Coordinates of C-alpha atoms and ligand atoms in Angstrom, one line a residue:
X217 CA 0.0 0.0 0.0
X218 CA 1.0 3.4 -0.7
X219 CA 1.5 5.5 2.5
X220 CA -1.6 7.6 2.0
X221 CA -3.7 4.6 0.8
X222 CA -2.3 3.4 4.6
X223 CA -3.4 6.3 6.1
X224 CA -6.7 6.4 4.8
X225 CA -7.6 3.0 5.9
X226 CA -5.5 2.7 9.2
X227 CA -7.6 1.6 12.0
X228 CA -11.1 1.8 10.8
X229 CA -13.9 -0.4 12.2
X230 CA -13.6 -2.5 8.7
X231 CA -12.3 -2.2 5.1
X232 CA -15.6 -1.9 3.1
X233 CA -19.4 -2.7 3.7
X234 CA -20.4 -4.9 6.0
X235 CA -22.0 -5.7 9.8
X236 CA -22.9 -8.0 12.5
X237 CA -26.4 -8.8 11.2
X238 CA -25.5 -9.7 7.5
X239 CA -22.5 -11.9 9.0
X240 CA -24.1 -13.5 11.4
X241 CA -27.7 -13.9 9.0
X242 CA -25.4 -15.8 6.3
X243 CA -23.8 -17.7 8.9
X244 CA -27.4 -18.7 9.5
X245 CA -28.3 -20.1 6.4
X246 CA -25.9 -22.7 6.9
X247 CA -27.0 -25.9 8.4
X248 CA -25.4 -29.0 9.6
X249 CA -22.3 -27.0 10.5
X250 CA -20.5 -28.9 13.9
X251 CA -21.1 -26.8 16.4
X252 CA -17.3 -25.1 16.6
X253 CA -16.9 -25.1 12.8
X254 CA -13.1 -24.4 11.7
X255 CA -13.8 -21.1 9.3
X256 CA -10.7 -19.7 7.5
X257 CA -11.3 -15.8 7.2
X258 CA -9.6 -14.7 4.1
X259 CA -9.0 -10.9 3.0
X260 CA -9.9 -10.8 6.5
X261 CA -8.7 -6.8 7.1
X262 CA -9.0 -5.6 10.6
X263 CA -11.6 -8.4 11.1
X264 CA -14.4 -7.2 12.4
X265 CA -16.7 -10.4 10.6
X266 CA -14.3 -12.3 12.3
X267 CA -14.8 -10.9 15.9
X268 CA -18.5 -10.9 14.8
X269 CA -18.6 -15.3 13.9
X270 CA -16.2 -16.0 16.6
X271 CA -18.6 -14.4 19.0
X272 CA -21.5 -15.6 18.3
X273 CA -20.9 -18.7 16.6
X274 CA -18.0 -20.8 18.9
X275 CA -16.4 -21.2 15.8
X276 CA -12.3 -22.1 15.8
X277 CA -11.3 -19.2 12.7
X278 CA -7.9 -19.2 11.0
X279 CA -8.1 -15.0 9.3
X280 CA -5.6 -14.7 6.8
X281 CA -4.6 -11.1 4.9
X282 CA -1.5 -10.1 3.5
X283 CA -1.5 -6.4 5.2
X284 CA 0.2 -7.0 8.9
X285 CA -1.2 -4.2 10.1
X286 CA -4.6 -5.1 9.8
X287 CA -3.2 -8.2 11.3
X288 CA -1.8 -6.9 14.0
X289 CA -5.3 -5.2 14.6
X290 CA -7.6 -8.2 14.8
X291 CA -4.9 -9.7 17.3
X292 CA -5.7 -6.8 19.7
X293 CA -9.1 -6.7 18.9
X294 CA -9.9 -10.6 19.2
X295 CA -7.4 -10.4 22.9
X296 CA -9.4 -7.3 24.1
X297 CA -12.8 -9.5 23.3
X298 CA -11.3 -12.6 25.3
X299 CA -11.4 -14.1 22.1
X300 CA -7.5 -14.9 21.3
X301 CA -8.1 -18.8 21.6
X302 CA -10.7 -19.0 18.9
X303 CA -9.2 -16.7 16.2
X304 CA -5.8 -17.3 15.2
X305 CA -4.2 -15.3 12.4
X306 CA -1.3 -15.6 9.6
X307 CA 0.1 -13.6 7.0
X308 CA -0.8 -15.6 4.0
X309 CA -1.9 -14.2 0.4
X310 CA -5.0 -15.9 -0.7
X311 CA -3.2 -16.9 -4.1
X312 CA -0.8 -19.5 -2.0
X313 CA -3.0 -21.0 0.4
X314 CA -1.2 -24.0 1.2
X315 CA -3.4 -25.8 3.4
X316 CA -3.9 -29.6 3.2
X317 CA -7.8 -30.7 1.0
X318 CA -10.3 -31.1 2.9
X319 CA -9.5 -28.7 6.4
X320 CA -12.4 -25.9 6.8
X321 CA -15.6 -26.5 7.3
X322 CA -16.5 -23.0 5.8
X323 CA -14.5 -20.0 4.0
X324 CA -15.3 -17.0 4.6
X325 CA -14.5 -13.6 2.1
X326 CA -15.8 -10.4 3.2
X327 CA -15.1 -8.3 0.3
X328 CA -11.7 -9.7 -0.8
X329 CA -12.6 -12.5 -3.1
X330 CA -12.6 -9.9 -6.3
X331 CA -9.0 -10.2 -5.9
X332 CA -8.6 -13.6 -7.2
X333 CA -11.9 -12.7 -9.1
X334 CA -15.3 -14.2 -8.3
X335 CA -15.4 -17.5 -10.2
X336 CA -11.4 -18.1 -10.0
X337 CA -11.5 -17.5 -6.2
X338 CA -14.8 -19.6 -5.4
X339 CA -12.8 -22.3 -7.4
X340 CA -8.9 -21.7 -5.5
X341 CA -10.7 -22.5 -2.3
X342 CA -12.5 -25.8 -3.5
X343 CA -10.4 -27.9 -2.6
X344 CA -9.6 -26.5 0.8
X345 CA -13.2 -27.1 2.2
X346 CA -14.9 -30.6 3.4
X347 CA -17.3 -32.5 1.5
X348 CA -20.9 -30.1 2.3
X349 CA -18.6 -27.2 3.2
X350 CA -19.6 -23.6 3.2
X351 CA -18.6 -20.7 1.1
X352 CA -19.7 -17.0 2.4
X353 CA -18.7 -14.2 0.6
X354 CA -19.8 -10.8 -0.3
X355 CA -18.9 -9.6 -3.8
X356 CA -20.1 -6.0 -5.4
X357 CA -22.4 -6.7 -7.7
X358 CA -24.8 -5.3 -10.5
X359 CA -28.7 -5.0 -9.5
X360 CA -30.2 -3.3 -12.4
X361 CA -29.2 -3.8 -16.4
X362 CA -28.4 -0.2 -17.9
X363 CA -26.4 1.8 -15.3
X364 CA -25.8 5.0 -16.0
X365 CA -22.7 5.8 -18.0
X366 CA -20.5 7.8 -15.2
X367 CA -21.2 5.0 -12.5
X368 CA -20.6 2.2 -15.3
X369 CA -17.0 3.4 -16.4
X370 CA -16.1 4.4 -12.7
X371 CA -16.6 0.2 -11.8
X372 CA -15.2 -0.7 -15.1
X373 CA -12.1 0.9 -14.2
X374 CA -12.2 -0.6 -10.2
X375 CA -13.6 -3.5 -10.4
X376 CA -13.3 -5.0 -14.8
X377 CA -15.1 -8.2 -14.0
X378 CA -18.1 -7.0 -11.9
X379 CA -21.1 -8.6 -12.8
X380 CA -24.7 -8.7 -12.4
X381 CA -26.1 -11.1 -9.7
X382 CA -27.6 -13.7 -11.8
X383 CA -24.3 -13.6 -13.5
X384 CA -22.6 -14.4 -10.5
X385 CA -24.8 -17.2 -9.9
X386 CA -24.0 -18.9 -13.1
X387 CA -20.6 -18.0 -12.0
X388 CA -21.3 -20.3 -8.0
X389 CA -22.4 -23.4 -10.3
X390 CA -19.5 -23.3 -12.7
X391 CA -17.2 -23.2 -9.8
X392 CA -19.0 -26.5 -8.4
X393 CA -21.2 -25.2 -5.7
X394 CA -24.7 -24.9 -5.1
X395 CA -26.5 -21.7 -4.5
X396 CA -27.9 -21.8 -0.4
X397 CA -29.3 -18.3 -0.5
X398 CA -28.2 -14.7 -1.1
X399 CA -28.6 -11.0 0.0
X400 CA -28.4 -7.8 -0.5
X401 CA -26.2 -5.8 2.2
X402 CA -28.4 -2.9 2.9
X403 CA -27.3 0.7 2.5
X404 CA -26.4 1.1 6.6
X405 CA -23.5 -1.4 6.3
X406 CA -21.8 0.4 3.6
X407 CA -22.4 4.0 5.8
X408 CA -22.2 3.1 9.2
X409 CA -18.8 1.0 9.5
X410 CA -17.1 2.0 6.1
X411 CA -18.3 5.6 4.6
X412 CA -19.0 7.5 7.5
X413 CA -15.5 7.0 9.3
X414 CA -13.8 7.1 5.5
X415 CA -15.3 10.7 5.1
X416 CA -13.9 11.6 8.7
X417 CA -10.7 10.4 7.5
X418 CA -11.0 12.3 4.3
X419 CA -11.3 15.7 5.8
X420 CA -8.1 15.3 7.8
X421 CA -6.2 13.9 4.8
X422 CA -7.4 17.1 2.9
X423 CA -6.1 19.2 5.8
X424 CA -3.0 17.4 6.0
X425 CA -1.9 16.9 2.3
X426 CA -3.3 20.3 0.7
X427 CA -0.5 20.5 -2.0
X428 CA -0.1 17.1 -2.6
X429 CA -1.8 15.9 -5.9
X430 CA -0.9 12.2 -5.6
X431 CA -2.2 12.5 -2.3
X432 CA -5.4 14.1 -3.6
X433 CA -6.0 12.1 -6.7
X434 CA -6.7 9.4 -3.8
X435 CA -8.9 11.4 -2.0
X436 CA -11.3 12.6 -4.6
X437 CA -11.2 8.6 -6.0
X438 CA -12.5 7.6 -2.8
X439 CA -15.1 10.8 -2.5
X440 CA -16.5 9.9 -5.8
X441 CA -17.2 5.7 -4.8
X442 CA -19.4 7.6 -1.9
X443 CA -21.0 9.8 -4.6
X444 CA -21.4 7.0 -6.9
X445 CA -22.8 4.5 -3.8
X446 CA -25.0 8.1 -2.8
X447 CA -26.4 8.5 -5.9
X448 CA -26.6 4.8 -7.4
X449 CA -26.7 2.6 -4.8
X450 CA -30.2 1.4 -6.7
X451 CA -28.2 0.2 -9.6
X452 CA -25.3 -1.9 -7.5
X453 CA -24.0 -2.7 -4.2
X454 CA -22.8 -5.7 -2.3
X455 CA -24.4 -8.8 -2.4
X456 CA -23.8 -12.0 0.1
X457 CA -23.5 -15.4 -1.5
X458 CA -23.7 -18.2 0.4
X459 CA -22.6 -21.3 -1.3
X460 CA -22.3 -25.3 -0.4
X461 CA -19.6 -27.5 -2.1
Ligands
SAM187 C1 -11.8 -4.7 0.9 S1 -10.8 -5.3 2.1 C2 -11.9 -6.3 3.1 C3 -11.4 -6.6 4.5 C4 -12.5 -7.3 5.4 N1 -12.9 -8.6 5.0 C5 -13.6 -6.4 5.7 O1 -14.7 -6.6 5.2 O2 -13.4 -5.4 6.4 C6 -9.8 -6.5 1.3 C7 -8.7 -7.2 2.1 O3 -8.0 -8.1 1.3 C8 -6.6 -8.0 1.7 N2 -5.8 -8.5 0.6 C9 -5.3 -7.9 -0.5 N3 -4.6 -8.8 -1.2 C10 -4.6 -10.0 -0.6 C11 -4.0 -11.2 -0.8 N4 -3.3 -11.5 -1.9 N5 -4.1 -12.2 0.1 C12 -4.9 -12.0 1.2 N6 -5.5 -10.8 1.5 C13 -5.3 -9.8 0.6 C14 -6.4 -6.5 2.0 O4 -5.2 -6.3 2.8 C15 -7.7 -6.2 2.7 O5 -7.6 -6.4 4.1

């Protein structure tokens, strides 16, 4: 990450939409799970889905990221909850996870599978989860056919293989899972974890960094996604997939 990048995101509650109810209402939709399921977290971020399932769930949760920081965050976070035994974490990209077949009883991606991309992600982890095993992830996503131009290009340029939900669908089966249910995260999660503390940050960036255009290109970037999410948030937004191998 570059430095301001850092600075931006340092020590927010999480790294892009989410909360407790959508985490724990996909966890839901999973039955026959033991009752401490082992979950690997992966993009996990600061972690606050993993706090979140470890909490309410009992669950054992290995949370991977390659940021150390955010790391370093969730380690505090899960010792100050009392929660240190249950959530375990490890510097590990998601394109190398080298764990034996067959170890997690679910896999968890809050906004991080994009990364590998939505299909080729779904598919990396395969392997990794038991027979019946459970895939959770949340994945921006189109709503409506024929956004607006401004809002299309913007995501085109972010995000090149975002794609409608019934695409991503398709996408679940071709990957060799079947569809358990999915959601749309409602508006609250993206403002009240992720924009509202993002525009705080914003504003004392801008004060900081007034001459510095690299600095400011990131700023305004970041602006306009709130802009976009303000304005279009009919047309897209994050959508949870819960999936069964
Ligand atoms: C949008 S954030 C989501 C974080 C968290 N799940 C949340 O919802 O707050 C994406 C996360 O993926 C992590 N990441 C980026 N590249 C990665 C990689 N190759 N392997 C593992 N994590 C990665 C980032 O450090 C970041 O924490």
């Amino acid at each position: 990450m570059t430095n301001i990048f850092f600075e931006l995101h340092k020590d927010l509650p999480r790294e892009g939409p989410g909360d407790e109810a959508s985490t724990l209402k996909a966890f839901g939709m999973m039955e026959g799970l033991p009752s401490n399921p082992r979950i690997l977290d992966v993009g996990c971020g600061p972690g606050m889905q993993t706090i979140d399932l470890a909490r309410h769930t009992g669950a054992n949760i290995l949370a991977v990221d390659t940021h150390q920081p955010f790391l370093d965050e969730l380690q505090r976070r899960a010792e100050r909850a009392g929660l240190a035994e249950q959530i375990k974490v490890q510097n590990e990209s998601m394109f190398e996870l080298k764990f034996p077949e067959n170890s997690f009883d679910v896999i968890w991606s809050e906004g991080a599978i994009y990364i590998m991309g939505f299909e080729a992600g779904l598919k990396k982890v395969h392997p990794l989860l038991k027979a019946g095993g459970y895939v959770a992830v949340t994945e921006i996503s189109w709503f409506k056919p024929n956004p607006p131009e401004e809002v299309f290009q913007f995501w085109r340029k972010e995000c090149p293989d975002m794609d409608s939900v019934e695409g991503n669908l398709l996408a679940v089966e071709r990957a060799g899972y079947r569809v358990v249910g999915h959601f749309s995260l409602p508006d609250s999660s993206w403002w009240d974890h992720y924009f509202n503390p993002l525009k705080e940050r914003i504003a004392m960036l801008r004060e900081k960094y007034p001459q510095d255009p690299e600095a400011l290109r990131v700023l305004d970037e970041q602006d306009m996604e709130m802009e976009f999410f303000r304005k279009y948030s009919d047309y897209f937004g994050y959508e949870f997939y819960v999936v069964q191998k």
